Amino acid sequence: MTFDRYGQLKPRGNHRWLQDREGDFPRICPFSPSAKNEDELAERHFPVARIRNDMLGRFEAAFVGHADEGEFRANGSSGGMVTWVAAELLRLGLVDGVAHVTANDPTGSDDRLFRYTISRSSDALSAGAKSRYHPVEMSEIFDTIRHVPGRYAIIGIPCFIKAVRLSCLADPILNERIAFTLGLFCGHMKSARMAESFAWQMGQDIHDVERLDYRMKCPERPANWYRAQLTLRNGDTRSRDWWDLADGDWGAGFFQNAACNFCDDVVAETADIAFGDAWREPYSADGRGTNVLVVRSPELLEIIRGGMEFKRIELSAVDAPFVISTQAAGFRQRRQGLAFRLTWPRWRLRPRKRVIAARRGLRARRMMIYAMRYAISLWSHRVFWLARLLRWPGLYLVWARSMLTCYHSLAYSRGALGRMLDRLGASGAEGHD
Ligand SMILES: Cc1cc2nc3c(=O)[nH]c(=O)nc-3n(C[C@H](O)[C@H](O)[C@H](O)COP(=O)(O)OP(=O)(O)OC[C@H]3O[C@@H](n4cnc5c(N)ncnc54)[C@H](O)[C@@H]3O)c2cc1C
Ligand code: SF4
């Protein structure tokens, strides 16, 4: 996997290998039409799951809450439950290592900001807590798992966990050694240019950035007021709220990977357990962070129940509609929005999705929101590329701010255009359909 000119990771190989429909690649690539889909994989791994739901897949139980013991919650992006469960797997001796995404020191020959690594202690795991909305790849950790015997857990976003499941089907060593998969809910993935753009807007060059925290924890503010912080090579820090940044509205889709337009798994349906943020009140107002969890593996459910019993974690059981409501925007974009995008003509490979192409009953304004999001994703890569080439950040920033204004009027009825759309009776703004 190598970075392309837009800061996205792409598989690299000769034309024959990439086009070969019979080889390993089409069987293990999570986007391949010939690979097993999420339903088929979930049926294989959770054949007797207690609950089956169209949006959440198969699962045993769901919870909302946070880690209570130690610093898991304070160190985590949300309620710290991902690191707590991973640390518990290590503590109980159920795994020897946990593969997850940690900060890389970009000062050496490897200038990546983040990479997958394997942590073998609770301290190392905690040092790697936090969400990284940044492209990474798994080839190094697969090599390690193949060469170093032991049992492993892997943390990943839904398409990565699907890739792990497909790789295990193709490789008996991975299958034997990967004992647990911990999924993260996913809205979409950003390109590496998002970090560069944040640096530009904080008056810095990305090459002077040593560390990036996409979500600084500010317990005194609502959890959904994201604040990004850069730590520079000279030790100084710079931080800004995402809302102040030209491309900081997550829902507008700046720098989104094109594959995410054709993804229908929000909650890591093939993972043994999946974690997200509880994006609904009163939880989203609590800056300390709160998780939602979907537990699919009976073994992990026992570990969760044990933690609850001894008050090491503070969780309450919730039902499927509760979990779905915490990800309302994500499900709209990847169910209704995906159905609409699938009606568009496509000349290249046609993705095989569980969602059926449909636009019937969709209001004009909703179609415009989906189309605008798609256009913002597509053009943000290209305009940033040009601005970078010309060393002219203003070119990208003026474009991004104009796009954001149009998007906000369409999606949230902001500004004169938004008010006009409302007066014309154009319903379908975000959250009002
Ligand atoms: C690209 C992306 C999009 C997301 N979109 C949503 C969303 O739409 N809705 C939602 O509710 N939640 C989303 N999440 C999940 C959310 O950001 C939190 O990660 C989750 O709630 C867990 O929080 P925590 O405090 O329990 O985790 P922590 O205790 O902070 O631990 C997080 C763990 O995940 C690992 N990790 C971080 N980034 C990655 C990555 N890219 N790939 C693999 N492992 C990683 C870390 O190394 C760490 O071990 C997204 C996460 C990512 C990476
Ligand atoms: S939206 Fe889907 S395809 Fe995109 S990064 Fe998330 S899981 Fe992968």
XYZ file of C-alpha atoms and ligand atoms in Angstrom:
494
model
C 0.000 0.000 0.000
C 1.406 3.409 -0.919
C 0.161 6.985 -0.664
C -1.185 8.514 -3.876
C -0.996 12.213 -4.732
C -4.160 12.881 -2.731
C -2.740 11.398 0.492
C -4.781 8.185 0.257
C -3.381 4.685 0.598
C -3.802 2.512 -2.490
C -2.773 -1.096 -3.166
C 0.269 -1.201 -5.441
C 1.109 -4.100 -7.731
C 1.446 -4.963 -11.363
C -1.590 -4.657 -13.593
C -2.036 -8.436 -13.837
C -2.150 -8.894 -10.068
C -4.569 -5.998 -9.604
C -6.905 -7.235 -12.369
C -6.686 -10.973 -11.542
C -10.227 -12.042 -10.616
C -9.184 -15.505 -9.412
C -6.269 -14.674 -7.080
C -6.118 -13.710 -3.397
C -6.693 -9.969 -3.843
C -10.381 -10.116 -4.905
C -11.056 -12.597 -2.083
C -9.536 -10.507 0.722
C -10.267 -6.938 -0.437
C -13.272 -5.721 1.586
C -14.623 -3.790 -1.417
C -14.323 -6.627 -3.926
C -17.634 -7.785 -5.441
C -16.349 -11.368 -5.288
C -15.542 -11.282 -1.550
C -18.009 -12.531 1.062
C -20.199 -9.710 2.389
C -20.748 -8.631 6.006
C -23.907 -10.747 6.423
C -22.158 -13.883 5.198
C -19.170 -13.291 7.489
C -21.375 -12.480 10.497
C -23.406 -15.644 9.934
C -20.202 -17.646 9.964
C -18.831 -16.055 13.152
C -22.025 -15.460 15.150
C -24.366 -18.244 13.978
C -26.524 -18.267 17.106
C -26.510 -14.564 17.995
C -29.472 -13.609 20.190
C -30.459 -10.497 18.205
C -30.461 -9.770 14.457
C -31.007 -6.242 13.261
C -30.912 -4.687 9.779
C -28.664 -1.833 10.860
C -26.533 -3.395 13.621
C -26.186 -6.954 12.309
C -26.020 -9.916 14.707
C -25.292 -9.299 18.387
C -25.795 -10.532 21.945
C -26.236 -7.273 23.861
C -25.653 -3.515 23.622
C -24.597 -0.996 26.246
C -23.980 2.706 26.848
C -21.406 3.982 29.347
C -17.718 4.313 30.043
C -14.688 2.847 31.790
C -14.608 3.753 35.482
C -11.282 2.444 36.713
C -7.920 4.101 36.108
C -7.380 6.671 33.373
C -9.045 4.788 30.503
C -11.847 7.339 30.096
C -9.628 10.401 30.528
C -7.099 9.062 28.004
C -9.638 7.790 25.464
C -11.347 9.749 22.720
C -14.737 8.638 24.001
C -15.476 6.593 27.138
C -12.192 4.648 27.020
C -13.942 1.290 26.636
C -11.887 0.141 23.628
C -8.640 0.368 25.573
C -10.279 -1.124 28.674
C -11.479 -4.240 26.798
C -8.134 -4.630 24.997
C -6.235 -4.283 28.308
C -8.556 -6.819 29.905
C -7.790 -9.346 27.137
C -4.086 -8.900 27.920
C -4.607 -9.044 31.693
C -6.596 -12.266 31.469
C -3.918 -13.813 29.249
C -6.431 -14.304 26.412
C -4.090 -12.562 23.974
C -0.347 -11.852 23.817
C -0.646 -8.685 21.779
C -3.151 -6.125 20.512
C -2.799 -4.548 17.067
C -3.959 -0.938 17.035
C -3.093 2.451 15.547
C -0.569 4.545 17.426
C 1.346 7.757 16.835
C 4.547 7.303 14.854
C 7.594 9.538 15.311
C 7.659 11.293 11.915
C 11.131 12.756 12.472
C 12.960 9.634 11.234
C 13.007 8.121 7.765
C 9.377 7.025 8.176
C 7.376 10.276 8.087
C 3.929 8.735 8.688
C 2.067 10.354 11.595
C 0.311 7.111 12.561
C 0.805 3.390 11.998
C -0.518 0.038 13.133
C 1.612 -1.469 15.904
C 1.275 -4.387 18.304
C 1.128 -3.502 21.991
C 1.929 -6.194 24.523
C 1.298 -4.324 27.795
C -1.477 -2.234 29.292
C 0.853 0.807 29.431
C 1.675 0.541 25.731
C -2.018 0.147 24.935
C -2.949 3.226 26.951
C -0.212 5.264 25.281
C -1.889 4.415 21.952
C -5.452 5.349 22.959
C -7.470 7.919 20.934
C -9.116 7.953 17.498
C -6.940 8.456 14.433
C -8.946 9.716 11.463
C -5.966 9.049 9.266
C -5.078 6.484 6.574
C -3.146 3.462 7.861
C -2.565 -0.082 6.618
C -2.128 -3.511 8.182
C 0.564 -5.314 6.147
C 3.282 -4.897 8.815
C 1.160 -6.317 11.603
C 0.018 -9.236 9.434
C 3.706 -10.028 8.803
C 4.428 -9.890 12.547
C 1.445 -12.096 13.390
C 2.555 -14.638 10.759
C 6.139 -14.697 12.097
C 5.648 -14.409 15.876
C 3.454 -17.173 17.325
C 0.833 -16.135 19.856
C -2.769 -15.012 20.142
C -3.693 -11.536 18.974
C -6.558 -9.038 19.072
C -6.987 -6.462 16.295
C -8.702 -3.094 16.650
C -10.035 -1.584 13.435
C -12.734 0.281 11.562
C -15.425 -1.879 9.884
C -13.765 -2.350 6.470
C -10.467 -3.291 8.178
C -12.173 -5.861 10.397
C -13.889 -7.255 7.298
C -10.443 -7.447 5.631
C -9.132 -9.302 8.706
C -12.004 -11.798 8.521
C -11.453 -12.340 4.775
C -7.680 -12.686 5.263
C -8.261 -15.288 7.986
C -10.362 -17.311 5.534
C -7.440 -17.276 3.100
C -4.590 -17.790 5.590
C -4.756 -20.549 8.266
C -1.946 -18.983 10.351
C -3.781 -15.669 10.681
C -6.978 -17.588 11.362
C -5.371 -19.513 14.213
C -3.620 -16.528 15.801
C -6.180 -13.711 15.527
C -8.375 -14.511 18.497
C -10.462 -11.320 18.863
C -11.547 -8.423 16.664
C -12.525 -5.084 18.225
C -14.388 -2.808 15.806
C -14.819 0.962 15.818
C -18.019 2.468 14.405
C -17.132 4.485 11.342
C -18.515 7.615 9.643
C -15.811 7.708 6.972
C -12.038 7.845 6.593
C -10.116 11.041 5.844
C -7.035 11.357 3.638
C -3.670 12.388 5.072
C -4.302 15.861 3.598
C -6.828 16.587 6.348
C -3.920 16.768 8.807
C -2.008 19.045 6.428
C -4.998 21.314 6.030
C -5.454 21.539 9.821
C -1.742 22.445 10.087
C -2.086 25.155 7.390
C -5.047 26.652 9.224
C -3.034 26.754 12.455
C -0.216 28.540 10.627
C 2.091 25.524 10.463
C 3.734 23.281 7.908
C 2.928 19.576 8.356
C 6.661 18.807 8.375
C 6.962 20.751 11.646
C 4.265 18.638 13.282
C 5.434 15.839 15.557
C 2.080 14.730 16.935
C -1.569 15.282 16.091
C -4.453 14.717 18.482
C -7.634 14.815 16.405
C -9.799 14.970 19.529
C -8.352 16.685 22.603
C -10.354 15.821 25.643
C -12.057 18.907 27.162
C -14.233 17.582 30.032
C -15.822 21.010 30.571
C -17.245 21.179 27.010
C -19.738 18.964 25.130
C -18.092 15.811 23.778
C -19.129 16.640 20.188
C -17.226 19.967 20.148
C -14.104 18.421 18.660
C -10.818 20.266 19.192
C -7.635 19.270 17.326
C -4.152 19.815 18.752
C -0.791 19.833 17.012
C 2.435 19.305 18.931
C 5.327 20.812 17.006
C 8.879 19.519 16.827
C 10.030 22.387 19.074
C 7.529 21.285 21.750
C 5.009 24.123 21.167
C 1.349 23.258 20.743
C -1.399 24.732 18.565
C -5.085 23.889 18.852
C -8.339 24.861 17.129
C -11.956 23.741 17.300
C -12.984 21.688 14.274
C -15.957 24.025 13.779
C -13.579 26.961 13.191
C -11.752 25.116 10.438
C -12.838 25.386 6.788
C -13.096 21.595 6.494
C -13.908 20.731 10.109
C -17.592 19.825 9.643
C -17.329 16.033 9.627
C -20.665 15.584 7.848
C -19.671 17.750 4.857
C -17.288 14.987 3.732
C -14.053 16.897 3.124
C -11.171 14.522 2.243
C -13.414 11.469 2.512
C -12.039 8.335 0.855
C -14.039 7.483 -2.278
C -14.591 3.903 -1.049
C -16.704 5.240 1.833
C -19.354 6.337 -0.697
C -20.071 2.644 -1.263
C -19.831 1.300 2.289
C -22.854 -0.092 4.141
C -21.311 -1.154 7.466
C -21.462 1.574 10.134
C -21.028 -0.553 13.257
C -18.353 -3.139 12.379
C -20.862 -5.938 11.875
C -18.165 -8.597 11.566
C -16.268 -7.655 14.766
C -16.550 -9.593 18.036
C -17.387 -6.318 19.744
C -17.869 -2.803 18.337
C -17.579 0.623 19.950
C -18.782 4.096 19.081
C -19.631 7.417 20.672
C -23.033 7.890 22.276
C -24.054 10.774 20.022
C -27.336 11.659 21.721
C -28.310 13.644 24.750
C -27.507 13.644 27.603
C -24.315 11.780 26.646
C -23.091 14.049 23.854
C -23.120 16.985 26.282
C -20.722 15.172 28.616
C -17.171 16.126 27.613
C -15.695 13.216 29.560
C -16.901 10.923 26.733
C -19.426 8.072 26.568
C -19.327 4.897 24.473
C -21.998 2.750 22.920
C -21.016 -0.924 22.606
C -22.435 -3.744 20.496
C -21.258 -7.103 21.828
C -21.393 -10.066 19.460
C -19.081 -12.625 21.100
C -20.419 -14.482 24.191
C -16.854 -14.641 25.599
C -16.506 -10.859 25.459
C -19.984 -10.429 26.922
C -18.833 -12.387 29.963
C -15.808 -10.088 30.340
C -18.060 -7.013 30.073
C -20.489 -8.411 32.666
C -17.551 -9.172 34.997
C -16.317 -5.568 34.705
C -19.812 -4.251 35.432
C -20.209 -6.487 38.457
C -17.033 -5.189 40.086
C -17.842 -1.570 39.102
C -14.708 -1.292 37.016
C -16.869 -0.093 34.130
C -20.130 1.834 34.276
C -22.501 0.493 31.604
C -26.282 0.251 31.141
C -27.980 -2.154 28.744
C -29.678 -0.487 25.754
C -31.712 -1.757 22.797
C -31.058 -1.587 19.057
C -33.101 1.605 18.409
C -31.005 3.396 21.048
C -27.713 2.438 19.381
C -29.072 3.322 15.929
C -30.199 6.737 17.198
C -26.618 7.530 18.295
C -25.494 7.095 14.655
C -28.507 8.619 12.883
C -26.501 10.717 10.407
C -24.123 7.850 9.611
C -27.003 5.472 8.883
C -28.786 8.086 6.702
C -25.671 8.563 4.588
C -25.006 4.812 4.290
C -28.503 3.511 3.780
C -30.700 6.161 2.105
C -27.670 8.007 0.690
C -26.010 4.809 -0.552
C -29.264 3.626 -2.190
C -29.358 6.963 -4.050
C -25.664 6.853 -5.069
C -26.152 3.325 -6.408
C -28.647 4.693 -8.949
C -25.910 6.824 -10.535
C -24.347 5.479 -13.738
C -20.942 3.778 -13.204
C -18.519 2.800 -15.880
C -15.985 0.994 -13.760
C -16.364 -1.904 -11.302
C -19.869 -2.067 -9.841
C -19.850 -2.589 -6.066
C -22.027 -5.430 -4.730
C -23.916 -3.965 -1.767
C -26.572 -5.142 0.666
C -28.484 -1.904 -0.002
C -30.676 -1.821 -3.122
C -30.380 1.108 -5.556
C -33.371 3.426 -5.066
C -34.303 7.080 -5.275
C -38.082 6.834 -5.155
C -39.618 9.056 -2.467
C -36.376 10.960 -1.896
C -36.928 14.704 -1.677
C -34.999 16.991 -4.036
C -33.198 18.681 -1.151
C -31.968 15.370 0.277
C -30.658 14.358 -3.125
C -28.852 17.689 -3.327
C -27.286 17.126 0.124
C -25.988 13.686 -0.912
C -24.735 15.015 -4.241
C -23.033 17.986 -2.588
C -21.306 15.780 -0.019
C -20.073 13.576 -2.858
C -18.798 16.622 -4.772
C -17.054 18.058 -1.695
C -15.252 14.736 -1.113
C -14.249 14.414 -4.748
C -13.060 17.985 -5.247
C -11.421 18.528 -1.851
C -8.703 16.041 -2.875
C -8.132 17.772 -6.187
C -8.283 21.411 -5.069
C -5.965 20.672 -2.134
C -3.561 18.898 -4.501
C -3.439 22.006 -6.721
C -3.071 24.400 -3.762
C -0.225 22.248 -2.428
C 1.475 22.176 -5.822
C 1.232 25.970 -6.141
C 2.102 26.451 -2.432
C -1.033 28.550 -2.190
C -3.136 27.444 0.827
C -5.579 30.317 0.211
C -6.760 28.694 -3.011
C -7.994 25.636 -1.140
C -9.249 27.515 1.924
C -11.404 29.995 -0.051
C -12.867 27.072 -2.040
C -13.486 25.025 1.124
C -15.221 27.908 2.937
C -17.514 28.569 -0.054
C -18.429 24.883 -0.273
C -19.086 24.768 3.455
C -21.425 27.779 3.245
C -23.452 26.112 0.451
C -23.489 22.806 2.318
C -24.679 24.467 5.545
C -27.504 26.271 3.778
C -28.677 23.014 2.200
C -28.169 20.742 5.193
C -28.950 23.074 8.110
C -30.920 25.972 6.517
C -28.170 28.419 7.464
C -27.732 31.850 5.838
C -29.842 33.595 3.191
C -29.809 30.607 0.802
C -30.899 28.238 3.580
C -33.758 30.555 4.586
C -34.810 30.879 0.953
C -34.878 27.074 0.530
C -37.049 26.808 3.638
C -39.415 29.539 2.365
C -39.735 27.683 -0.939
C -40.822 24.663 1.076
C -37.746 22.560 0.188
C -37.925 20.061 3.040
C -35.342 17.344 3.695
C -32.672 19.217 5.658
C -30.450 17.050 7.933
C -32.361 15.434 10.759
C -35.770 16.685 9.494
C -36.930 13.833 7.306
C -11.972 6.792 10.968
C -12.869 6.677 12.167
C -14.208 7.069 12.051
C -15.059 6.949 13.152
N -16.380 7.309 12.994
C -17.241 7.169 14.043
C -18.616 7.504 13.900
O -19.091 7.916 12.833
N -19.430 7.337 14.983
C -18.952 6.886 16.181
O -19.725 6.782 17.131
N -17.655 6.556 16.341
C -16.788 6.673 15.297
N -15.461 6.321 15.451
C -15.036 5.704 16.722
C -14.730 6.736 17.792
O -13.922 7.766 17.244
C -13.980 6.116 18.979
O -12.823 5.476 18.475
C -14.727 5.077 19.707
O -15.891 5.647 20.224
C -13.875 4.456 20.830
O -13.566 5.395 21.790
P -12.780 4.945 23.121
O -12.588 6.124 23.996
O -13.462 3.754 23.700
O -11.403 4.457 22.492
P -9.890 4.658 23.038
O -9.796 4.099 24.409
O -9.466 6.051 22.758
O -9.116 3.672 22.099
C -9.161 3.764 20.707
C -8.362 2.590 20.172
O -8.561 2.524 18.786
C -7.313 2.547 18.116
N -7.495 3.298 16.886
C -7.632 4.630 16.736
N -7.793 4.945 15.449
C -7.760 3.783 14.776
C -7.869 3.448 13.404
N -7.996 4.374 12.453
N -7.804 2.141 13.051
C -7.627 1.186 14.000
N -7.524 1.438 15.313
C -7.575 2.728 15.692
C -6.355 3.221 19.070
O -5.040 2.800 18.825
C -6.867 2.738 20.408
O -6.327 1.479 20.714
C -14.571 6.458 14.383
C -13.222 6.088 14.500
C -12.379 6.187 13.406
C -10.928 5.774 13.556
S -16.893 4.337 5.927
Fe -16.683 2.152 5.502
S -15.208 2.104 3.819
Fe -15.038 4.103 4.757
S -13.389 3.887 6.237
Fe -15.313 3.546 7.313
S -15.613 1.335 7.268
Fe -14.076 1.819 5.732
